[in-house]
Backbone as numpy.savetxt, mean C-alpha at the origin, in Angstrom:
# Nx Ny Nz CAx CAy CAz Cx Cy Cz
-10.37 -27.78 -21.96 -11.48 -27.61 -21.04 -11.24 -26.39 -20.13
-10.00 -26.26 -19.66 -9.69 -25.14 -18.76 -9.82 -23.81 -19.49
-9.35 -23.75 -20.72 -9.46 -22.53 -21.51 -10.92 -22.15 -21.73
-11.74 -23.15 -22.01 -13.18 -22.91 -22.20 -13.80 -22.36 -20.92
-13.45 -22.96 -19.79 -13.99 -22.53 -18.50 -13.58 -21.08 -18.20
-12.28 -20.77 -18.39 -11.82 -19.42 -18.11 -12.45 -18.40 -19.05
-12.56 -18.73 -20.32 -13.19 -17.82 -21.28 -14.65 -17.57 -20.92
-15.33 -18.61 -20.47 -16.74 -18.48 -20.08 -16.87 -17.52 -18.89
-15.95 -17.63 -17.92 -16.02 -16.76 -16.74 -15.65 -15.33 -17.08
-14.81 -15.13 -18.06 -14.45 -13.77 -18.46 -15.60 -13.13 -19.22
-16.24 -13.89 -20.10 -17.33 -13.35 -20.91 -18.61 -13.19 -20.10
-18.89 -14.14 -19.20 -20.12 -14.13 -18.41 -19.76 -14.33 -16.93
-19.21 -13.32 -16.30 -18.75 -13.49 -14.91 -19.92 -13.69 -13.95
-19.67 -14.49 -12.92 -20.67 -14.71 -11.89 -20.76 -13.45 -11.02
-21.83 -13.29 -10.25 -21.96 -12.09 -9.39 -20.77 -11.84 -8.46
-20.21 -12.88 -7.77 -19.03 -12.58 -6.94 -17.86 -12.07 -7.77
-17.70 -12.62 -8.96 -16.60 -12.18 -9.82 -16.82 -10.73 -10.25
-18.06 -10.35 -10.53 -18.37 -8.97 -10.89 -18.05 -8.03 -9.73
-18.40 -8.46 -8.51 -18.13 -7.63 -7.33 -16.63 -7.46 -7.11
-15.87 -8.53 -7.32 -14.41 -8.43 -7.18 -13.86 -7.45 -8.20
-14.33 -7.54 -9.43 -13.84 -6.64 -10.47 -14.20 -5.20 -10.12
-15.42 -4.98 -9.64 -15.84 -3.62 -9.28 -14.99 -3.08 -8.13
-14.66 -3.94 -7.16 -13.83 -3.50 -6.03 -12.43 -3.12 -6.49
-11.85 -3.92 -7.36 -10.52 -3.62 -7.88 -10.56 -2.34 -8.70
-11.59 -2.19 -9.51 -11.70 -0.99 -10.34 -11.87 0.26 -9.47
-12.67 0.16 -8.40 -12.86 1.29 -7.48 -11.54 1.65 -6.81
-10.79 0.63 -6.40 -9.51 0.88 -5.75 -8.59 1.66 -6.67
-8.55 1.28 -7.94 -7.67 1.95 -8.90 -8.17 3.36 -9.19
-9.49 3.51 -9.39 -10.05 4.81 -9.80 -10.16 5.82 -8.66
-10.40 5.35 -7.44 -10.68 6.27 -6.33 -9.58 6.26 -5.27
-9.30 5.09 -4.75 -8.41 5.00 -3.59 -6.97 5.38 -3.92
-6.50 5.04 -5.10 -5.11 5.32 -5.46 -4.98 6.64 -6.20
-5.58 7.68 -5.66 -5.48 9.00 -6.26 -4.75 9.93 -5.30
-4.20 11.00 -5.83 -3.46 11.94 -5.00 -4.36 12.64 -3.98
-5.60 12.91 -4.36 -6.52 13.58 -3.44 -6.78 12.73 -2.20
-7.02 11.45 -2.40 -7.28 10.55 -1.27 -6.01 10.40 -0.43
-4.87 10.27 -1.08 -3.62 10.13 -0.35 -3.34 11.37 0.50
-3.62 12.55 -0.02 -3.41 13.79 0.72 -4.29 13.83 1.97
-5.54 13.44 1.84 -6.45 13.42 2.99 -5.98 12.40 4.02
-5.64 11.19 3.57 -5.19 10.16 4.51 -3.90 10.58 5.22
-2.98 11.17 4.48 -1.72 11.63 5.11 -1.99 12.68 6.16
-2.90 13.60 5.88 -3.17 14.67 6.85 -3.87 14.12 8.09
-4.75 13.15 7.91 -5.49 12.61 9.05 -4.68 11.61 9.87
-3.78 10.88 9.22 -3.06 9.83 9.92 -1.62 10.18 10.26
-1.21 11.41 9.98 0.18 11.80 10.24 0.55 11.64 11.71
-0.36 11.98 12.61 -0.07 11.89 14.05 0.09 10.44 14.51
-0.49 9.51 13.78 -0.42 8.09 14.15 0.72 7.38 13.42
0.78 7.57 12.11 1.73 6.81 11.31 3.16 7.33 11.38
3.35 8.63 11.43 4.71 9.18 11.43 5.54 8.68 12.62
5.02 8.73 13.86 5.82 8.19 14.97 6.05 6.69 14.87
5.07 5.97 14.36 5.21 4.53 14.20 6.33 4.19 13.23
6.32 4.84 12.06 7.36 4.57 11.08 8.71 5.10 11.55
8.73 6.22 12.27 9.99 6.79 12.77 10.67 5.84 13.76
9.86 5.11 14.52 10.43 4.18 15.50 11.21 3.06 14.82
10.74 2.61 13.67 11.36 1.49 12.98 12.24 1.92 11.80
12.37 3.22 11.58 13.16 3.72 10.45 14.64 3.69 10.75
15.41 3.70 9.69 16.86 3.78 9.78 17.23 5.26 9.71
17.94 5.77 10.72 18.24 7.19 10.80 19.69 7.51 10.43
20.30 6.66 9.61 21.67 6.93 9.16 21.68 8.04 8.11
22.85 8.58 7.88 22.98 9.63 6.87 22.65 9.08 5.50
21.90 9.84 4.74 21.52 9.43 3.39 22.60 9.85 2.41
23.00 8.95 1.51 24.00 9.34 0.52 23.44 10.38 -0.44
24.26 11.35 -0.76 23.86 12.38 -1.71 23.00 13.48 -1.12
22.80 13.49 0.18 21.98 14.51 0.81 22.82 15.49 1.62
24.13 15.49 1.39 25.00 16.41 2.12 25.11 16.08 3.59
25.04 14.79 3.92 25.15 14.36 5.32 23.88 14.54 6.12
22.80 14.90 5.47 21.53 15.10 6.17 20.94 13.74 6.56
20.47 13.64 7.80 19.86 12.40 8.25 18.38 12.39 7.87
18.04 11.51 6.97 16.66 11.37 6.53 16.19 9.97 6.91
15.17 9.84 7.74 14.73 8.50 8.13 14.17 7.73 6.93
14.60 6.51 6.80 14.14 5.62 5.73 13.70 4.31 6.34
12.58 3.79 5.90 12.12 2.49 6.38 12.69 1.43 5.46
13.70 0.72 5.94 14.35 -0.33 5.17 13.58 -1.63 5.34
13.82 -2.64 4.51 13.06 -3.90 4.62 13.12 -4.52 6.02
14.29 -4.49 6.66 14.38 -5.09 7.99 13.54 -4.31 9.01
13.46 -3.00 8.85 12.60 -2.19 9.71 11.13 -2.46 9.46
10.80 -2.64 8.18 9.42 -2.96 7.82 8.99 -4.28 8.43
9.86 -5.31 8.38 9.52 -6.60 8.96 9.44 -6.52 10.47
10.29 -5.72 11.08 10.22 -5.53 12.54 8.90 -4.86 12.92
8.47 -3.90 12.11 7.18 -3.24 12.35 6.04 -4.25 12.25
6.06 -5.08 11.23 5.00 -6.09 11.07 5.00 -7.08 12.21
6.20 -7.49 12.66 6.28 -8.40 13.82 5.72 -7.77 15.08
5.96 -6.47 15.27 5.48 -5.77 16.45 3.96 -5.61 16.44
3.36 -5.61 15.26 1.91 -5.44 15.17 1.14 -6.71 15.49
1.82 -7.84 15.53 1.11 -9.11 15.79 0.58 -9.20 17.16
Protein backbone atom coordinates (compact mmCIF):
# COMPACT_ATOMS: atom_id res chain seq x y z
CA UNK A 1 0.00 0.00 0.00
CA UNK A 2 2.82 2.40 0.88
CA UNK A 3 4.65 1.70 -2.38
CA UNK A 4 1.45 2.35 -4.33
CA UNK A 5 0.90 5.63 -2.47
CA UNK A 6 4.46 6.83 -3.05
CA UNK A 7 4.41 5.84 -6.72
CA UNK A 8 1.12 7.70 -7.17
CA UNK A 9 2.60 10.87 -5.63
CA UNK A 10 5.69 10.65 -7.82
CA UNK A 11 3.71 10.12 -11.02
CA UNK A 12 0.91 12.60 -10.18
CA UNK A 13 2.26 15.06 -7.61
CA UNK A 14 -0.10 17.36 -5.78
CA UNK A 15 0.32 21.15 -6.26
CA UNK A 16 2.30 21.62 -3.00
CA UNK A 17 4.60 18.79 -4.02
CA UNK A 18 5.11 20.40 -7.44
CA UNK A 19 5.97 23.72 -5.76
CA UNK A 20 8.49 22.01 -3.48
CA UNK A 21 10.12 20.33 -6.45
CA UNK A 22 10.25 23.62 -8.36
CA UNK A 23 11.83 25.37 -5.35
CA UNK A 24 14.49 22.69 -4.98
CA UNK A 25 15.18 22.74 -8.71
CA UNK A 26 15.49 26.56 -8.70
CA UNK A 27 17.89 26.39 -5.76
CA UNK A 28 20.11 23.94 -7.63
CA UNK A 29 19.92 25.72 -11.01
CA UNK A 30 20.16 29.35 -9.86
CA UNK A 31 21.14 29.86 -6.25
CA UNK A 32 24.05 27.41 -6.16
CA UNK A 33 25.95 28.98 -9.03
CA UNK A 34 29.28 30.79 -9.00
CA UNK A 35 27.73 33.99 -10.34
CA UNK A 36 25.25 34.23 -7.46
CA UNK A 37 27.92 33.33 -4.92
CA UNK A 38 30.21 36.06 -6.28
CA UNK A 39 27.46 38.69 -5.95
CA UNK A 40 26.51 37.56 -2.44
CA UNK A 41 30.14 37.53 -1.31
CA UNK A 42 30.71 41.05 -2.62
CA UNK A 43 27.54 42.41 -1.01
CA UNK A 44 27.83 40.63 2.32
CA UNK A 45 31.60 40.75 2.87
CA UNK A 46 31.32 43.74 5.23
CA UNK A 47 28.79 41.86 7.37
CA UNK A 48 29.87 38.23 7.23
CA UNK A 49 33.66 38.52 7.29
CA UNK A 50 33.85 40.21 10.73
CA UNK A 51 31.22 37.85 12.10
CA UNK A 52 33.09 34.74 11.00
CA UNK A 53 36.46 36.25 12.02
CA UNK A 54 35.17 36.69 15.57
CA UNK A 55 34.43 32.97 15.92
CA UNK A 56 37.28 31.65 13.75
CA UNK A 57 40.32 29.80 14.98
CA UNK A 58 43.42 31.93 14.28
CA UNK A 59 46.08 29.29 14.93
CA UNK A 60 48.81 28.57 12.42
CA UNK A 61 47.64 26.41 9.56
CA UNK A 62 49.68 23.28 8.86
CA UNK A 63 51.44 23.34 5.52
CA UNK A 64 51.10 27.10 5.06
CA UNK A 65 54.61 28.01 6.20
CA UNK A 66 53.42 29.21 9.60
CA UNK A 67 50.90 31.60 8.06
CA UNK A 68 47.88 32.29 10.27
CA UNK A 69 44.76 31.62 8.26
CA UNK A 70 41.45 31.95 10.12
CA UNK A 71 39.36 28.80 9.96
CA UNK A 72 35.86 28.31 11.31
CA UNK A 73 36.04 25.02 13.19
CA UNK A 74 32.90 23.13 14.34
CA UNK A 75 33.14 24.51 17.88
CA UNK A 76 33.37 28.05 16.49
CA UNK A 77 30.41 27.39 14.23
CA UNK A 78 28.30 26.19 17.18
CA UNK A 79 29.37 29.21 19.24
CA UNK A 80 28.28 31.46 16.37
CA UNK A 81 24.89 29.73 16.19
CA UNK A 82 24.45 30.05 19.97
CA UNK A 83 25.28 33.76 19.79
CA UNK A 84 22.64 34.31 17.10
CA UNK A 85 19.81 33.05 19.31
